[in-house]
GROMACS .gro file of C-alpha atoms in nm:
model
  266
    1MET     CA    1   4.557   4.042   6.181
    2ARG     CA    2   4.209   4.175   6.102
    3ARG     CA    3   3.929   4.094   6.287
    4ARG     CA    4   3.668   3.907   6.158
    5LEU     CA    5   3.314   4.035   6.056
    6GLY     CA    6   3.061   4.047   6.322
    7PRO     CA    7   2.709   4.141   6.354
    8TRP     CA    8   2.828   4.456   6.543
    9LEU     CA    9   2.994   4.555   6.227
   10VAL     CA   10   2.732   4.492   5.974
   11ALA     CA   11   2.483   4.702   6.232
   12LEU     CA   12   2.773   4.986   6.233
   13LEU     CA   13   2.728   4.944   5.804
   14PHE     CA   14   2.418   4.988   5.802
   15VAL     CA   15   2.421   5.347   5.944
   16SER     CA   16   2.740   5.440   5.832
   17GLY     CA   17   2.651   5.650   5.534
   18CYS     CA   18   2.939   5.555   5.331
   19GLY     CA   19   2.767   5.288   5.130
   20ASP     CA   20   2.497   5.001   5.197
   21VAL     CA   21   2.479   4.646   5.292
   22HIS     CA   22   2.315   4.346   5.147
   23PRO     CA   23   2.393   4.002   5.170
   24ALA     CA   24   2.405   3.775   4.853
   25SER     CA   25   2.169   3.521   4.991
   26GLU     CA   26   1.992   3.484   5.328
   27GLY     CA   27   2.092   3.301   5.654
   28LEU     CA   28   2.440   3.478   5.703
   29THR     CA   29   2.611   3.459   6.011
   30GLY     CA   30   2.888   3.718   6.110
   31ASP     CA   31   3.140   3.508   6.129
   32GLU     CA   32   3.106   3.302   5.870
   33ALA     CA   33   3.021   3.556   5.569
   34LEU     CA   34   3.289   3.708   5.339
   35LEU     CA   35   3.271   4.084   5.351
   36VAL     CA   36   3.333   4.232   4.999
   37ALA     CA   37   3.356   4.618   5.011
   38ALA     CA   38   3.266   4.717   4.622
   39ALA     CA   39   3.190   5.000   4.429
   40ALA     CA   40   2.846   5.130   4.368
   41ASP     CA   41   2.844   5.082   3.993
   42LEU     CA   42   2.900   4.674   4.040
   43ARG     CA   43   2.546   4.617   4.269
   44PRO     CA   44   2.382   4.452   4.002
   45ALA     CA   45   2.638   4.230   3.876
   46PHE     CA   46   2.785   4.126   4.232
   47GLY     CA   47   2.425   4.069   4.337
   48GLU     CA   48   2.403   3.803   4.119
   49ILE     CA   49   2.777   3.680   4.141
   50GLY     CA   50   2.770   3.676   4.504
   51VAL     CA   51   2.479   3.452   4.480
   52MET     CA   52   2.647   3.204   4.290
   53PHE     CA   53   2.953   3.206   4.457
   54THR     CA   54   2.758   3.119   4.762
   55ALA     CA   55   2.578   2.841   4.535
   56ALA     CA   56   2.895   2.705   4.445
   57THR     CA   57   3.122   2.724   4.732
   58GLY     CA   58   2.883   2.735   5.053
   59HIS     CA   59   3.057   3.076   5.165
   60GLU     CA   60   2.810   3.334   5.243
   61VAL     CA   61   2.911   3.721   5.091
   62ILE     CA   62   2.765   4.038   5.256
   63PHE     CA   63   2.841   4.356   4.987
   64ASP     CA   64   2.926   4.692   5.107
   65PHE     CA   65   2.864   4.937   4.831
   66GLY     CA   66   2.997   5.288   4.793
   67SER     CA   67   3.225   5.537   4.634
   68SER     CA   68   3.551   5.368   4.536
   69GLY     CA   69   3.749   5.611   4.766
   70GLN     CA   70   3.543   5.602   5.085
   71LEU     CA   71   3.534   5.268   5.109
   72ALA     CA   72   3.968   5.262   4.998
   73GLN     CA   73   3.989   5.516   5.314
   74ARG     CA   74   3.771   5.289   5.557
   75ILE     CA   75   3.993   4.997   5.440
   76ILE     CA   76   4.321   5.194   5.535
   77GLU     CA   77   4.185   5.270   5.873
   78GLY     CA   78   4.153   4.916   5.914
   79ALA     CA   79   3.776   4.779   5.846
   80PRO     CA   80   3.773   4.401   5.803
   81VAL     CA   81   3.672   4.372   5.467
   82ASP     CA   82   3.801   4.080   5.283
   83VAL     CA   83   3.793   4.184   4.922
   84TYR     CA   84   3.811   4.550   4.818
   85ALA     CA   85   3.655   4.595   4.421
   86SER     CA   86   3.714   4.937   4.329
   87ALA     CA   87   3.561   5.114   4.018
   88SER     CA   88   3.939   5.260   3.976
   89SER     CA   89   4.299   5.066   3.992
   90SER     CA   90   4.430   5.412   4.151
   91PHE     CA   91   4.228   5.347   4.457
   92VAL     CA   92   4.324   4.941   4.470
   93ASP     CA   93   4.679   5.056   4.431
   94GLN     CA   94   4.625   5.307   4.750
   95VAL     CA   95   4.503   5.060   4.980
   96LEU     CA   96   4.812   4.848   4.891
   97ALA     CA   97   5.024   5.148   4.936
   98SER     CA   98   4.951   5.163   5.297
   99GLY     CA   99   5.043   4.845   5.373
  100VAL     CA  100   4.717   4.655   5.329
  101GLY     CA  101   4.643   4.345   5.067
  102ASP     CA  102   4.811   4.098   4.907
  103ARG     CA  103   4.945   4.246   4.605
  104ASP     CA  104   4.983   3.944   4.421
  105THR     CA  105   4.619   3.929   4.402
  106LYS     CA  106   4.518   4.259   4.257
  107ALA     CA  107   4.365   4.188   3.945
  108THR     CA  108   4.160   4.435   3.669
  109TYR     CA  109   3.821   4.281   3.630
  110ALA     CA  110   3.626   4.501   3.395
  111LEU     CA  111   3.635   4.861   3.215
  112GLY     CA  112   3.349   5.052   3.309
  113ARG     CA  113   3.132   5.293   3.059
  114ILE     CA  114   2.936   5.611   3.162
  115THR     CA  115   2.615   5.674   3.010
  116ILE     CA  116   2.371   5.998   3.030
  117TRP     CA  117   2.051   5.849   3.180
  118SER     CA  118   1.713   5.992   3.287
  119THR     CA  119   1.357   5.835   3.335
  120GLY     CA  120   1.127   5.768   3.087
  121GLY     CA  121   0.929   6.084   3.103
  122ALA     CA  122   1.253   6.286   3.161
  123TRP     CA  123   1.419   6.177   2.869
  124GLY     CA  124   1.510   6.459   2.646
  125GLY     CA  125   1.643   6.255   2.315
  126TRP     CA  126   1.997   6.387   2.393
  127THR     CA  127   2.265   6.235   2.174
  128ASP     CA  128   2.575   6.359   2.342
  129LEU     CA  129   2.674   6.566   2.621
  130ALA     CA  130   2.674   6.915   2.406
  131ASP     CA  131   2.336   6.838   2.339
  132LEU     CA  132   2.236   6.764   2.710
  133VAL     CA  133   2.387   7.058   2.824
  134ALA     CA  134   2.210   7.295   2.557
  135ASP     CA  135   1.895   7.142   2.679
  136PRO     CA  136   1.678   7.458   2.893
  137ASP     CA  137   1.514   7.171   3.045
  138VAL     CA  138   1.777   7.009   3.229
  139VAL     CA  139   1.768   7.255   3.500
  140PHE     CA  140   1.996   6.989   3.740
  141LEU     CA  141   2.198   6.712   3.604
  142ALA     CA  142   2.378   6.481   3.852
  143ILE     CA  143   2.721   6.321   3.852
  144ALA     CA  144   2.901   6.163   4.127
  145ASN     CA  145   3.127   6.350   4.356
  146PRO     CA  146   3.435   6.339   4.141
  147GLU     CA  147   3.659   6.347   4.448
  148HIS     CA  148   3.586   6.002   4.598
  149ALA     CA  149   3.353   5.827   4.319
  150PRO     CA  150   3.543   5.731   3.962
  151TYR     CA  151   3.226   5.747   3.766
  152GLY     CA  152   3.206   6.075   3.889
  153LEU     CA  153   3.562   6.216   3.769
  154ALA     CA  154   3.510   6.042   3.470
  155ALA     CA  155   3.210   6.212   3.358
  156LYS     CA  156   3.403   6.551   3.520
  157GLU     CA  157   3.677   6.473   3.274
  158ALA     CA  158   3.401   6.386   2.977
  159LEU     CA  159   3.238   6.759   3.046
  160THR     CA  160   3.558   6.946   3.083
  161SER     CA  161   3.685   6.760   2.728
  162ALA     CA  162   3.386   6.881   2.547
  163GLY     CA  163   3.453   7.262   2.686
  164LEU     CA  164   3.065   7.202   2.896
  165TRP     CA  165   3.261   7.160   3.270
  166ASP     CA  166   3.222   7.581   3.331
  167PRO     CA  167   2.864   7.579   3.118
  168VAL     CA  168   2.680   7.367   3.329
  169GLY     CA  169   2.878   7.393   3.671
  170SER     CA  170   2.587   7.570   3.836
  171ARG     CA  171   2.356   7.315   3.731
  172LEU     CA  172   2.522   7.014   3.921
  173VAL     CA  173   2.415   6.791   4.158
  174PHE     CA  174   2.622   6.560   4.316
  175GLY     CA  175   2.577   6.195   4.442
  176GLU     CA  176   2.781   6.054   4.698
  177ASN     CA  177   2.845   5.741   4.535
  178ILE     CA  178   2.741   5.685   4.154
  179SER     CA  179   2.422   5.435   4.275
  180ASP     CA  180   2.344   5.759   4.478
  181THR     CA  181   2.372   5.994   4.162
  182GLN     CA  182   2.106   5.771   3.970
  183ARG     CA  183   1.844   5.797   4.269
  184LEU     CA  184   1.903   6.184   4.223
  185ALA     CA  185   1.745   6.158   3.861
  186ASP     CA  186   1.523   5.865   3.930
  187THR     CA  187   1.338   6.048   4.210
  188GLY     CA  188   1.319   6.379   4.021
  189ASP     CA  189   1.582   6.570   4.237
  190ALA     CA  190   1.797   6.572   3.901
  191ASP     CA  191   1.650   6.609   3.569
  192ALA     CA  192   1.934   6.354   3.410
  193ALA     CA  193   2.257   6.183   3.554
  194ILE     CA  194   2.580   6.056   3.402
  195VAL     CA  195   2.574   5.733   3.551
  196ALA     CA  196   2.760   5.346   3.499
  197LEU     CA  197   2.661   5.180   3.201
  198SER     CA  198   2.565   4.853   3.457
  199LEU     CA  199   2.304   5.066   3.629
  200ALA     CA  200   2.192   5.225   3.314
  201ILE     CA  201   2.101   4.863   3.198
  202ALA     CA  202   1.991   4.736   3.572
  203ALA     CA  203   1.717   4.971   3.572
  204GLY     CA  204   1.567   4.851   3.233
  205ASP     CA  205   1.235   5.002   3.121
  206ARG     CA  206   1.252   5.254   3.410
  207GLY     CA  207   1.477   5.519   3.220
  208GLU     CA  208   1.678   5.581   2.898
  209TRP     CA  209   2.049   5.610   2.807
  210VAL     CA  210   2.302   5.685   2.553
  211LEU     CA  211   2.662   5.609   2.611
  212VAL     CA  212   2.919   5.918   2.643
  213ASP     CA  213   3.233   5.910   2.397
  214GLU     CA  214   3.480   5.672   2.595
  215SER     CA  215   3.730   5.899   2.427
  216LEU     CA  216   3.598   6.241   2.663
  217HIS     CA  217   3.765   6.072   2.962
  218ARG     CA  218   4.059   5.840   3.081
  219PRO     CA  219   3.971   5.497   3.122
  220LEU     CA  220   3.769   5.335   3.397
  221ASP     CA  221   4.026   5.067   3.479
  222GLN     CA  222   3.847   4.867   3.756
  223ALA     CA  223   4.051   4.693   4.003
  224LEU     CA  224   4.027   4.396   4.273
  225VAL     CA  225   4.266   4.290   4.571
  226VAL     CA  226   4.189   4.053   4.887
  227VAL     CA  227   4.273   4.264   5.145
  228THR     CA  228   4.215   4.053   5.479
  229ASP     CA  229   4.523   3.908   5.625
  230ASP     CA  230   4.341   3.632   5.881
  231PRO     CA  231   4.462   3.267   5.730
  232ASP     CA  232   4.122   3.137   5.827
  233ARG     CA  233   3.935   3.382   5.564
  234VAL     CA  234   4.211   3.418   5.285
  235GLU     CA  235   4.121   3.110   5.083
  236ALA     CA  236   3.768   3.203   5.062
  237ALA     CA  237   3.827   3.576   4.975
  238THR     CA  238   4.075   3.484   4.716
  239ALA     CA  239   3.817   3.228   4.565
  240PHE     CA  240   3.573   3.500   4.529
  241ALA     CA  241   3.818   3.740   4.369
  242SER     CA  242   3.897   3.499   4.119
  243PHE     CA  243   3.556   3.389   4.081
  244VAL     CA  244   3.463   3.709   3.934
  245ASN     CA  245   3.717   3.627   3.667
  246GLU     CA  246   3.607   3.314   3.561
  247PRO     CA  247   3.351   3.193   3.307
  248ALA     CA  248   3.055   3.227   3.497
  249GLY     CA  249   3.139   3.587   3.695
  250ARG     CA  250   3.268   3.723   3.306
  251ASP     CA  251   2.942   3.640   3.172
  252VAL     CA  252   2.747   3.819   3.461
  253MET     CA  253   2.957   4.114   3.430
  254ALA     CA  254   2.930   4.152   3.060
  255ARG     CA  255   2.538   4.127   3.056
  256PHE     CA  256   2.609   4.427   3.252
  257GLY     CA  257   2.778   4.653   3.003
  258PHE     CA  258   3.129   4.582   3.104
  259VAL     CA  259   3.408   4.559   2.916
  260LEU     CA  260   3.601   4.270   3.030
  261PRO     CA  261   3.998   4.223   3.079
  262GLY     CA  262   4.115   4.093   2.691
  263GLU     CA  263   3.835   4.183   2.530
  264GLY     CA  264   3.680   4.491   2.328
  265ALA     CA  265   3.349   4.677   2.349
  266SER     CA  266   3.078   4.550   2.173
   0.00000   0.00000   0.00000
């Protein structure tokens, strides 16, 4: 049986370097809060969904945001997580194949999109990847590490499909996850970044962005699964997983640019 989240784990997560943890609302207590390990592109949307879920159910939620691959490995190794929300269904399948999680609760909750993003002051008016790579002012381009970040893998696939992976290779810098990738461009450590649409939208007037042609990469099918086997926590964990795909959750996800199951891109 997976152990409950305690204050010791919260402290560990803060210094782990895999992701970063923040509460959906104040007043959390370790033994009562759900722990949701979520891909970094979900930070703005799940931040709102967590508060709504707490208001609707009384269950507090703590999020551990990071790269999907690193989070999956932590769960496989026994981290006491209640729900895992990945930016790639393949990492959910890896968790399930390891014997962790309830296969019946696996659900697709979104299709992600990638964008070229930079701060307004650095924006070069690029229209596509070829335009971006051809710009001599783009000395460093940030993408998430494709080895464990699905959005980074999508960026690599898109650059490769466009015949630009080798030409841009010496200019690439890698973020640990997609949120860290945006930070590199936000702080000037990169001139531009390929990031999740959700983060580009959340940045608002802080930056400019343009969508990357989705035909250049495999679909970012995002899935979640309940991974706790603690009978005292399964009901609440299942409720949160369902809440993401309920109308209130879907409204938030759509507002941050995610394509929803059963719907096409707008």
